PDB file of C-alpha atoms and ligand atoms in Angstrom:
ATOM      1  CA  UNK D 102     -83.659   8.433  22.140  1.00  0.00           C
ATOM      2  CA  UNK D 103     -80.646   8.915  20.130  1.00  0.00           C
ATOM      3  CA  UNK D 104     -78.467   5.795  20.497  1.00  0.00           C
ATOM      4  CA  UNK D 105     -75.100   6.085  22.407  1.00  0.00           C
ATOM      5  CA  UNK D 106     -72.014   5.208  20.364  1.00  0.00           C
ATOM      6  CA  UNK D 107     -70.872   1.723  21.343  1.00  0.00           C
ATOM      7  CA  UNK D 108     -67.401   3.192  22.374  1.00  0.00           C
ATOM      8  CA  UNK D 109     -68.501   6.500  23.998  1.00  0.00           C
ATOM      9  CA  UNK D 110     -67.480   9.626  22.083  1.00  0.00           C
ATOM     10  CA  UNK D 111     -64.334  11.283  22.265  1.00  0.00           C
ATOM     11  CA  UNK D 112     -66.115  14.931  22.449  1.00  0.00           C
ATOM     12  CA  UNK D 113     -68.666  14.024  24.555  1.00  0.00           C
ATOM     13  CA  UNK D 114     -67.951  12.908  27.995  1.00  0.00           C
ATOM     14  CA  UNK D 115     -71.440  11.912  28.707  1.00  0.00           C
ATOM     15  CA  UNK D 116     -71.288   9.134  26.198  1.00  0.00           C
ATOM     16  CA  UNK D 117     -68.538   7.120  28.603  1.00  0.00           C
ATOM     17  CA  UNK D 118     -64.854   6.678  27.983  1.00  0.00           C
ATOM     18  CA  UNK D 119     -63.802   6.898  24.531  1.00  0.00           C
ATOM     19  CA  UNK D 120     -62.573   3.371  23.628  1.00  0.00           C
ATOM     20  CA  UNK D 121     -62.312   3.534  20.049  1.00  0.00           C
ATOM     21  CA  UNK D 122     -59.231   4.289  17.759  1.00  0.00           C
ATOM     22  CA  UNK D 123     -57.765   7.570  18.505  1.00  0.00           C
ATOM     23  CA  UNK D 124     -55.347   9.869  16.347  1.00  0.00           C
ATOM     24  CA  UNK D 125     -52.016   8.585  16.831  1.00  0.00           C
ATOM     25  CA  UNK D 126     -49.793  11.534  18.039  1.00  0.00           C
ATOM     26  CA  UNK D 127     -46.485  10.865  16.416  1.00  0.00           C
ATOM     27  CA  UNK D 128     -43.541  11.519  18.445  1.00  0.00           C
ATOM     28  CA  UNK D 129     -40.454  13.028  16.123  1.00  0.00           C
ATOM     29  CA  UNK D 130     -37.055  11.348  16.647  1.00  0.00           C
ATOM     30  CA  UNK D 131     -35.017  12.951  19.061  1.00  0.00           C
ATOM     31  CA  UNK D 132     -32.027  14.563  16.836  1.00  0.00           C
ATOM     32  CA  UNK D 133     -28.574  13.473  17.730  1.00  0.00           C
ATOM     33  CA  UNK D 134     -26.771  14.966  15.119  1.00  0.00           C
ATOM     34  CA  UNK D 135     -25.120  17.273  17.376  1.00  0.00           C
ATOM     35  CA  UNK D 136     -24.086  14.644  19.743  1.00  0.00           C
ATOM     36  CA  UNK D 137     -20.590  12.857  19.018  1.00  0.00           C
ATOM     37  CA  UNK D 138     -21.114  10.285  21.504  1.00  0.00           C
ATOM     38  CA  UNK D 139     -24.260   9.166  19.655  1.00  0.00           C
ATOM     39  CA  UNK D 140     -23.979   6.250  16.834  1.00  0.00           C
ATOM     40  CA  UNK D 141     -26.209   6.292  13.830  1.00  0.00           C
ATOM     41  CA  UNK D 142     -26.668   3.316  12.032  1.00  0.00           C
ATOM     42  CA  UNK D 143     -25.274   4.978   8.879  1.00  0.00           C
ATOM     43  CA  UNK D 144     -22.462   6.324  10.976  1.00  0.00           C
ATOM     44  CA  UNK D 145     -21.858   2.795  12.388  1.00  0.00           C
ATOM     45  CA  UNK D 146     -21.839   1.096   8.792  1.00  0.00           C
ATOM     46  CA  UNK D 147     -19.030   3.787   7.567  1.00  0.00           C
ATOM     47  CA  UNK D 148     -16.789   3.224  10.287  1.00  0.00           C
ATOM     48  CA  UNK D 149     -17.153  -0.419   9.650  1.00  0.00           C
ATOM     49  CA  UNK D 150     -16.488   0.024   6.127  1.00  0.00           C
ATOM     50  CA  UNK D 151     -13.362   2.394   6.406  1.00  0.00           C
ATOM     51  CA  UNK D 152     -11.934   0.254   9.211  1.00  0.00           C
ATOM     52  CA  UNK D 153     -11.920  -3.059   6.988  1.00  0.00           C
ATOM     53  CA  UNK D 154     -10.742  -0.676   4.121  1.00  0.00           C
ATOM     54  CA  UNK D 155      -7.808   0.288   6.243  1.00  0.00           C
ATOM     55  CA  UNK D 156      -7.013  -3.769   7.250  1.00  0.00           C
ATOM     56  CA  UNK D 157      -7.703  -4.538   3.382  1.00  0.00           C
ATOM     57  CA  UNK D 158      -5.033  -1.871   2.370  1.00  0.00           C
ATOM     58  CA  UNK D 159      -2.627  -2.511   5.415  1.00  0.00           C
ATOM     59  CA  UNK D 160      -2.514  -6.205   4.201  1.00  0.00           C
ATOM     60  CA  UNK D 161      -1.451  -5.254   0.780  1.00  0.00           C
ATOM     61  CA  UNK D 162       0.687  -2.440   1.238  1.00  0.00           C
ATOM     62  CA  UNK D 163       2.529  -3.840   4.284  1.00  0.00           C
ATOM     63  CA  UNK D 164       4.543  -6.678   2.506  1.00  0.00           C
ATOM     64  CA  UNK D 165       4.845  -4.551  -0.387  1.00  0.00           C
ATOM     65  CA  UNK D 166       6.624  -1.931   1.756  1.00  0.00           C
ATOM     66  CA  UNK D 167       8.292  -4.125   3.827  1.00  0.00           C
ATOM     67  CA  UNK D 168       9.926  -5.889   0.931  1.00  0.00           C
ATOM     68  CA  UNK D 169      11.041  -2.661  -0.544  1.00  0.00           C
ATOM     69  CA  UNK D 170      12.418  -1.587   2.651  1.00  0.00           C
ATOM     70  CA  UNK D 171      14.008  -4.641   4.074  1.00  0.00           C
ATOM     71  CA  UNK D 172      16.669  -4.827   2.183  1.00  0.00           C
ATOM     72  CA  UNK D 173      18.250  -1.119   3.039  1.00  0.00           C
ATOM     73  CA  UNK D 174      17.689  -1.824   6.477  1.00  0.00           C
ATOM     74  CA  UNK D 175      19.952  -5.047   6.242  1.00  0.00           C
ATOM     75  CA  UNK D 176      23.541  -3.836   6.546  1.00  0.00           C
ATOM     76  CA  UNK D 177      24.969  -6.068   3.942  1.00  0.00           C
ATOM     77  CA  UNK D 178      28.598  -7.055   4.517  1.00  0.00           C
ATOM     78  CA  UNK D 179      30.486  -7.239   1.138  1.00  0.00           C
ATOM     79  CA  UNK D 180      34.373  -7.672   1.392  1.00  0.00           C
ATOM     80  CA  UNK D 181      37.228  -7.797  -1.134  1.00  0.00           C
ATOM     81  CA  UNK D 182      38.032 -11.151  -2.656  1.00  0.00           C
ATOM     82  CA  UNK D 183      41.435 -11.999  -4.168  1.00  0.00           C
ATOM     83  CA  UNK D 184      40.688 -13.647  -7.450  1.00  0.00           C
ATOM     84  CA  UNK D 185      44.430 -14.167  -8.393  1.00  0.00           C
ATOM     85  CA  UNK D 186      47.482 -12.436  -9.781  1.00  0.00           C
ATOM     86  CA  UNK D 187      46.732  -9.764 -12.281  1.00  0.00           C
ATOM     87  CA  UNK D 188      48.923 -11.404 -14.827  1.00  0.00           C
ATOM     88  CA  UNK D 189      45.743 -13.910 -15.354  1.00  0.00           C
ATOM     89  CA  UNK D 190      43.378 -11.254 -16.496  1.00  0.00           C
ATOM     90  CA  UNK D 191      45.673  -7.628 -17.547  1.00  0.00           C
ATOM     91  CA  UNK D 192      46.696  -9.301 -21.045  1.00  0.00           C
ATOM     92  CA  UNK D 193      47.118  -8.467 -24.511  1.00  0.00           C
ATOM     93  CA  UNK D 194      47.693  -4.945 -23.617  1.00  0.00           C
ATOM     94  CA  UNK D 195      48.735  -2.386 -25.943  1.00  0.00           C
ATOM     95  CA  UNK D 196      50.939  -0.760 -27.881  1.00  0.00           C
ATOM     96  CA  UNK D 197      50.011  -2.946 -30.936  1.00  0.00           C
ATOM     97  CA  UNK D 198      52.662  -2.961 -33.723  1.00  0.00           C
ATOM     98  CA  UNK D 199      51.217  -4.332 -37.155  1.00  0.00           C
ATOM     99  CA  UNK D 200      48.208  -5.492 -35.793  1.00  0.00           C
ATOM    100  CA  UNK D 201      46.110  -7.832 -37.545  1.00  0.00           C
ATOM    101  CA  UNK D 202      42.394  -8.320 -37.650  1.00  0.00           C
ATOM    102  CA  UNK D 203      42.603 -11.469 -35.901  1.00  0.00           C
ATOM    103  CA  UNK D 204      44.796 -10.093 -33.052  1.00  0.00           C
ATOM    104  CA  UNK D 205      42.886 -10.244 -29.637  1.00  0.00           C
ATOM    105  CA  UNK D 206      42.739  -6.912 -28.073  1.00  0.00           C
ATOM    106  CA  UNK D 207      42.449  -7.226 -24.340  1.00  0.00           C
ATOM    107  CA  UNK D 208      41.234  -9.846 -22.664  1.00  0.00           C
ATOM    108  CA  UNK D 209      37.933 -11.200 -21.153  1.00  0.00           C
ATOM    109  CA  UNK D 210      38.370 -13.410 -18.411  1.00  0.00           C
ATOM    110  CA  UNK D 211      35.294 -16.000 -16.912  1.00  0.00           C
ATOM    111  CA  UNK D 212      34.928 -16.991 -13.507  1.00  0.00           C
ATOM    112  CA  UNK D 213      32.439 -19.344 -11.927  1.00  0.00           C
ATOM    113  CA  UNK D 214      31.162 -17.350  -8.606  1.00  0.00           C
ATOM    114  CA  UNK D 215      28.621 -18.941  -5.922  1.00  0.00           C
ATOM    115  CA  UNK D 216      24.814 -17.776  -5.640  1.00  0.00           C
ATOM    116  CA  UNK D 217      21.770 -18.135  -3.938  1.00  0.00           C
ATOM    117  CA  UNK D 218      20.772 -20.714  -7.111  1.00  0.00           C
ATOM    118  CA  UNK D 219      23.291 -23.387  -7.209  1.00  0.00           C
ATOM    119  CA  UNK D 220      21.199 -24.679 -10.557  1.00  0.00           C
ATOM    120  CA  UNK D 221      22.085 -21.257 -12.127  1.00  0.00           C
ATOM    121  CA  UNK D 222      25.643 -20.641 -14.014  1.00  0.00           C
ATOM    122  CA  UNK D 223      26.738 -17.781 -11.892  1.00  0.00           C
ATOM    123  CA  UNK D 224      29.603 -16.116 -13.483  1.00  0.00           C
ATOM    124  CA  UNK D 225      31.412 -12.956 -13.772  1.00  0.00           C
ATOM    125  CA  UNK D 226      33.822 -11.819 -16.661  1.00  0.00           C
ATOM    126  CA  UNK D 227      36.627  -9.848 -15.621  1.00  0.00           C
ATOM    127  CA  UNK D 228      37.230  -7.936 -18.764  1.00  0.00           C
ATOM    128  CA  UNK D 229      40.781  -5.957 -19.575  1.00  0.00           C
ATOM    129  CA  UNK D 230      39.733  -3.901 -22.782  1.00  0.00           C
ATOM    130  CA  UNK D 231      39.158  -0.198 -24.229  1.00  0.00           C
ATOM    131  CA  UNK D 232      37.284   2.340 -22.256  1.00  0.00           C
ATOM    132  CA  UNK D 233      34.294   3.758 -23.333  1.00  0.00           C
ATOM    133  CA  UNK D 234      34.549   5.748 -26.308  1.00  0.00           C
ATOM    134  CA  UNK D 235      37.867   3.861 -27.300  1.00  0.00           C
ATOM    135  CA  UNK D 236      35.911   2.002 -30.534  1.00  0.00           C
ATOM    136  CA  UNK D 237      38.125  -0.745 -32.150  1.00  0.00           C
ATOM    137  CA  UNK D 238      36.924  -0.696 -35.644  1.00  0.00           C
ATOM    138  CA  UNK D 239      35.085  -3.207 -37.127  1.00  0.00           C
ATOM    139  CA  UNK D 240      34.236  -4.253 -41.065  1.00  0.00           C
ATOM    140  CA  UNK D 241      31.660  -2.254 -43.089  1.00  0.00           C
ATOM    141  CA  UNK D 242      29.898  -3.092 -46.244  1.00  0.00           C
ATOM    142  CA  UNK D 243      31.487   0.019 -48.239  1.00  0.00           C
ATOM    143  CA  UNK D 244      35.292  -0.832 -47.292  1.00  0.00           C
ATOM    144  CA  UNK D 245      37.208  -3.653 -48.974  1.00  0.00           C
ATOM    145  CA  UNK D 246      38.977  -6.263 -46.564  1.00  0.00           C
ATOM    146  CA  UNK D 247      42.078  -4.254 -47.348  1.00  0.00           C
ATOM    147  CA  UNK D 248      40.620  -1.148 -46.659  1.00  0.00           C
ATOM    148  CA  UNK D 249      39.419  -2.344 -43.463  1.00  0.00           C
ATOM    149  CA  UNK D 250      42.382  -4.115 -42.304  1.00  0.00           C
ATOM    150  CA  UNK D 251      44.642  -0.531 -43.212  1.00  0.00           C
ATOM    151  CA  UNK D 252      41.912   1.271 -40.811  1.00  0.00           C
ATOM    152  CA  UNK D 253      42.116  -1.314 -38.381  1.00  0.00           C
ATOM    153  CA  UNK D 254      45.906  -0.877 -37.966  1.00  0.00           C
ATOM    154  CA  UNK D 255      45.730   2.570 -37.743  1.00  0.00           C
ATOM    155  CA  UNK D 256      43.250   3.056 -34.982  1.00  0.00           C
ATOM    156  CA  UNK D 257      44.204  -0.250 -33.220  1.00  0.00           C
ATOM    157  CA  UNK D 258      48.277   0.638 -33.255  1.00  0.00           C
ATOM    158  CA  UNK D 259      47.410   4.226 -31.917  1.00  0.00           C
ATOM    159  CA  UNK D 260      46.130   2.547 -28.753  1.00  0.00           C
ATOM    160  CA  UNK D 261      47.813   2.892 -25.392  1.00  0.00           C
ATOM    161  CA  UNK D 262      47.457   1.438 -21.823  1.00  0.00           C
ATOM    162  CA  UNK D 263      46.016   4.444 -21.299  1.00  0.00           C
ATOM    163  CA  UNK D 264      43.109   3.383 -22.856  1.00  0.00           C
ATOM    164  CA  UNK D 265      42.260   0.637 -21.124  1.00  0.00           C
ATOM    165  CA  UNK D 266      40.618  -0.292 -18.259  1.00  0.00           C
ATOM    166  CA  UNK D 267      39.534  -3.187 -15.780  1.00  0.00           C
ATOM    167  CA  UNK D 268      35.808  -3.844 -15.399  1.00  0.00           C
ATOM    168  CA  UNK D 269      34.006  -7.024 -13.955  1.00  0.00           C
ATOM    169  CA  UNK D 270      30.461  -7.871 -15.585  1.00  0.00           C
ATOM    170  CA  UNK D 271      28.247 -10.179 -13.525  1.00  0.00           C
ATOM    171  CA  UNK D 272      26.486 -12.394 -16.129  1.00  0.00           C
ATOM    172  CA  UNK D 273      22.803 -12.103 -14.463  1.00  0.00           C
ATOM    173  CA  UNK D 274      20.902 -11.193 -17.047  1.00  0.00           C
ATOM    174  CA  UNK D 275      18.840  -7.887 -16.230  1.00  0.00           C
ATOM    175  CA  UNK D 276      15.705  -8.646 -17.716  1.00  0.00           C
ATOM    176  CA  UNK D 277      14.441 -11.828 -15.592  1.00  0.00           C
ATOM    177  CA  UNK D 278      18.367 -13.035 -14.484  1.00  0.00           C
ATOM    178  CA  UNK D 279      19.123 -15.425 -16.804  1.00  0.00           C
ATOM    179  CA  UNK D 280      22.456 -16.818 -17.187  1.00  0.00           C
ATOM    180  CA  UNK D 281      24.109 -14.512 -19.738  1.00  0.00           C
ATOM    181  CA  UNK D 282      27.297 -15.940 -21.651  1.00  0.00           C
ATOM    182  CA  UNK D 283      30.350 -14.122 -23.416  1.00  0.00           C
ATOM    183  CA  UNK D 284      30.409 -14.420 -27.172  1.00  0.00           C
ATOM    184  CA  UNK D 285      34.088 -14.253 -28.332  1.00  0.00           C
ATOM    185  CA  UNK D 286      32.923 -13.467 -31.928  1.00  0.00           C
ATOM    186  CA  UNK D 287      31.133 -10.264 -31.219  1.00  0.00           C
ATOM    187  CA  UNK D 288      32.746  -9.530 -27.671  1.00  0.00           C
ATOM    188  CA  UNK D 289      29.896  -8.963 -26.273  1.00  0.00           C
ATOM    189  CA  UNK D 290      27.202 -11.099 -24.134  1.00  0.00           C
ATOM    190  CA  UNK D 291      24.064 -12.773 -25.176  1.00  0.00           C
ATOM    191  CA  UNK D 292      21.057 -14.054 -23.104  1.00  0.00           C
ATOM    192  CA  UNK D 293      19.697 -17.583 -24.133  1.00  0.00           C
ATOM    193  CA  UNK D 294      16.380 -16.624 -22.208  1.00  0.00           C
ATOM    194  CA  UNK D 295      14.461 -13.862 -24.664  1.00  0.00           C
ATOM    195  CA  UNK D 296      17.347 -12.469 -26.616  1.00  0.00           C
ATOM    196  CA  UNK D 297      19.075 -10.013 -24.441  1.00  0.00           C
ATOM    197  CA  UNK D 298      22.259  -8.949 -25.931  1.00  0.00           C
ATOM    198  CA  UNK D 299      24.781  -6.419 -24.833  1.00  0.00           C
ATOM    199  CA  UNK D 300      28.178  -5.521 -26.060  1.00  0.00           C
ATOM    200  CA  UNK D 301      31.575  -5.934 -24.684  1.00  0.00           C
ATOM    201  CA  UNK D 302      31.207  -3.554 -21.701  1.00  0.00           C
ATOM    202  CA  UNK D 303      27.673  -5.038 -21.080  1.00  0.00           C
ATOM    203  CA  UNK D 304      25.809  -2.402 -22.281  1.00  0.00           C
ATOM    204  CA  UNK D 305      22.363  -3.470 -23.959  1.00  0.00           C
ATOM    205  CA  UNK D 306      22.321  -3.756 -27.512  1.00  0.00           C
ATOM    206  CA  UNK D 307      19.239  -5.560 -28.088  1.00  0.00           C
ATOM    207  CA  UNK D 308      16.060  -7.286 -26.699  1.00  0.00           C
ATOM    208  CA  UNK D 309      14.281  -6.614 -23.403  1.00  0.00           C
ATOM    209  CA  UNK D 310      16.774  -6.200 -20.562  1.00  0.00           C
ATOM    210  CA  UNK D 311      15.869  -2.610 -19.390  1.00  0.00           C
ATOM    211  CA  UNK D 312      19.575  -1.806 -17.827  1.00  0.00           C
ATOM    212  CA  UNK D 313      22.882  -3.212 -18.629  1.00  0.00           C
ATOM    213  CA  UNK D 314      24.373  -6.009 -16.883  1.00  0.00           C
ATOM    214  CA  UNK D 315      25.361  -5.577 -13.681  1.00  0.00           C
ATOM    215  CA  UNK D 316      29.089  -4.590 -12.203  1.00  0.00           C
ATOM    216  CA  UNK D 317      31.451  -5.372  -9.058  1.00  0.00           C
ATOM    217  CA  UNK D 318      34.252  -3.216  -7.704  1.00  0.00           C
ATOM    218  CA  UNK D 319      37.185  -4.436  -8.879  1.00  0.00           C
ATOM    219  CA  UNK D 320      41.043  -3.125  -8.215  1.00  0.00           C
ATOM    220  CA  UNK D 321      44.549  -4.207  -8.607  1.00  0.00           C
ATOM    221  CA  UNK D 322      46.696  -3.805  -5.396  1.00  0.00           C
ATOM    222  CA  UNK D 323      50.506  -4.823  -4.909  1.00  0.00           C
ATOM    223  CA  UNK D 324      50.996  -7.437  -2.456  1.00  0.00           C
ATOM    224  CA  UNK D 325      49.080  -6.676   0.952  1.00  0.00           C
ATOM    225  CA  UNK D 326      48.691  -3.004  -0.038  1.00  0.00           C
ATOM    226  CA  UNK D 327      45.070  -1.990  -0.086  1.00  0.00           C
ATOM    227  CA  UNK D 328      46.056   1.081  -2.311  1.00  0.00           C
ATOM    228  CA  UNK D 329      44.462   0.397  -6.080  1.00  0.00           C
ATOM    229  CA  UNK D 330      47.501   0.547  -8.788  1.00  0.00           C
ATOM    230  CA  UNK D 331      46.555   2.536 -12.156  1.00  0.00           C
ATOM    231  CA  UNK D 332      45.725  -0.035 -14.562  1.00  0.00           C
ATOM    232  CA  UNK D 333      48.134   1.418 -17.217  1.00  0.00           C
ATOM    233  CA  UNK D 334      50.922   0.650 -14.468  1.00  0.00           C
ATOM    234  CA  UNK D 335      49.690  -2.840 -14.200  1.00  0.00           C
ATOM    235  CA  UNK D 336      49.900  -3.181 -17.914  1.00  0.00           C
ATOM    236  CA  UNK D 337      53.338  -1.501 -18.090  1.00  0.00           C
ATOM    237  CA  UNK D 338      55.332  -3.365 -15.197  1.00  0.00           C
ATOM    238  CA  UNK D 339      53.254  -7.083 -14.974  1.00  0.00           C
ATOM    239  CA  UNK D 340      54.648  -7.104 -11.408  1.00  0.00           C
ATOM    240  CA  UNK D 341      53.580 -11.321 -10.036  1.00  0.00           C
ATOM    241  CA  UNK D 342      53.359  -9.216  -6.838  1.00  0.00           C
ATOM    242  CA  UNK D 343      49.878  -7.565  -8.437  1.00  0.00           C
ATOM    243  CA  UNK D 344      46.635  -9.013  -7.741  1.00  0.00           C
ATOM    244  CA  UNK D 345      42.748  -8.518  -8.652  1.00  0.00           C
ATOM    245  CA  UNK D 346      40.670  -7.959  -5.913  1.00  0.00           C
ATOM    246  CA  UNK D 347      36.670  -8.409  -6.737  1.00  0.00           C
ATOM    247  CA  UNK D 348      34.233  -6.470  -4.355  1.00  0.00           C
ATOM    248  CA  UNK D 349      30.511  -4.949  -4.114  1.00  0.00           C
ATOM    249  CA  UNK D 350      28.058  -5.683  -7.007  1.00  0.00           C
ATOM    250  CA  UNK D 351      26.304  -3.021  -8.332  1.00  0.00           C
ATOM    251  CA  UNK D 352      24.041  -1.685 -10.929  1.00  0.00           C
ATOM    252  CA  UNK D 353      24.635   0.941 -13.770  1.00  0.00           C
ATOM    253  CA  UNK D 354      22.812   2.740 -16.605  1.00  0.00           C
ATOM    254  CA  UNK D 355      23.818   3.300 -20.486  1.00  0.00           C
ATOM    255  CA  UNK D 356      25.802   5.446 -19.440  1.00  0.00           C
ATOM    256  CA  UNK D 357      27.639   3.678 -17.082  1.00  0.00           C
ATOM    257  CA  UNK D 358      26.781   5.833 -14.179  1.00  0.00           C
ATOM    258  CA  UNK D 359      26.985   3.735 -10.995  1.00  0.00           C
ATOM    259  CA  UNK D 360      23.342   2.929  -9.025  1.00  0.00           C
ATOM    260  CA  UNK D 361      22.471   0.512  -6.113  1.00  0.00           C
ATOM    261  CA  UNK D 362      22.770  -3.320  -7.344  1.00  0.00           C
ATOM    262  CA  UNK D 363      18.830  -3.497  -8.427  1.00  0.00           C
ATOM    263  CA  UNK D 364      16.623  -6.860  -9.154  1.00  0.00           C
ATOM    264  CA  UNK D 365      16.727  -8.221 -12.219  1.00  0.00           C
ATOM    265  CA  UNK D 366      13.420  -6.131 -14.401  1.00  0.00           C
ATOM    266  CA  UNK D 367      14.370  -3.385 -12.482  1.00  0.00           C
ATOM    267  CA  UNK D 368      15.324  -0.273 -14.582  1.00  0.00           C
ATOM    268  CA  UNK D 369      17.793   2.496 -12.985  1.00  0.00           C
ATOM    269  CA  UNK D 370      16.208   5.540 -15.374  1.00  0.00           C
ATOM    270  CA  UNK D 371      13.653   6.427 -16.573  1.00  0.00           C
ATOM    271  CA  UNK D 372       9.895   7.139 -15.234  1.00  0.00           C
ATOM    272  CA  UNK D 373       9.618   3.002 -14.205  1.00  0.00           C
ATOM    273  CA  UNK D 374      12.599   3.528 -12.184  1.00  0.00           C
ATOM    274  CA  UNK D 375      10.401   5.274  -9.298  1.00  0.00           C
ATOM    275  CA  UNK D 376       8.763   1.755  -9.195  1.00  0.00           C
ATOM    276  CA  UNK D 377      11.813   0.858  -7.472  1.00  0.00           C
ATOM    277  CA  UNK D 378      12.583   3.811  -5.131  1.00  0.00           C
ATOM    278  CA  UNK D 379      13.845   1.637  -2.188  1.00  0.00           C
ATOM    279  CA  UNK D 380      17.551   0.132  -3.038  1.00  0.00           C
TER     280      UNK D 380
HETATM  281  S1  LIG M 102      16.144 -13.094 -19.079  1.00  0.00           S
HETATM  282 FE1  LIG M 102      17.690 -12.294 -20.570  1.00  0.00          FE
HETATM  283  S2  LIG M 102      16.496 -11.530 -21.982  1.00  0.00           S
HETATM  284 FE2  LIG M 102      15.067 -12.448 -20.450  1.00  0.00          FE
END
């Protein structure tokens, strides 16, 4: 007598119901790739990563962009400020006769101004002096003292009031903002912090400043008129009613071309200036 399988045989129904292990038929997972509403785990994690990245990028960029754009949106008010009679600032004007090398050419007047930092020595220098391109001779090693004095007399003696202008230079160093000082010996400006040096017109001659010293608008008016009087006319007439008005600050490049006011450390020309597009 043949032995019946304990669990029955799946092929022979006469052995009773089969109760043994069966082959598991694997049903494939339904394919939802065409269903836009179905979110797979991969898709979910990708979305989480994208959203997290977006939030982090916004957290970094929003303050930076806001910081850069905000100054352009705030309409700052500037007004002309009367700093005194022109006779205080327009001095030692040409023509010069038998001029000596020690004679002062023009004048630099230092004025204290208020600023956001009361500890800083904030000043402006009102400079009446030779325009750009007018070079006042300095001694050279190749010539004797007598030769230099003769050359100096010839050049400086030929200057006219038309060779002079009036500019206002802000003493905030263009490197990191330390207060620069006027150096009477060189006629330029020096910064005590990192050795920045500027010439008489505030153009960089040495050190790390990325641009010249900033300037402020300036004009001379007669009495209550708002029309500017040419500086040569001011020097020729020296009326007591002439007064000097100082206005809005701005930045310049080494060619003295004007730019919107930049912060210390920001160049106004060259590739790095593209980092500071909003001014
Ligand atoms: S702050 Fe003037 S040279 Fe650095």
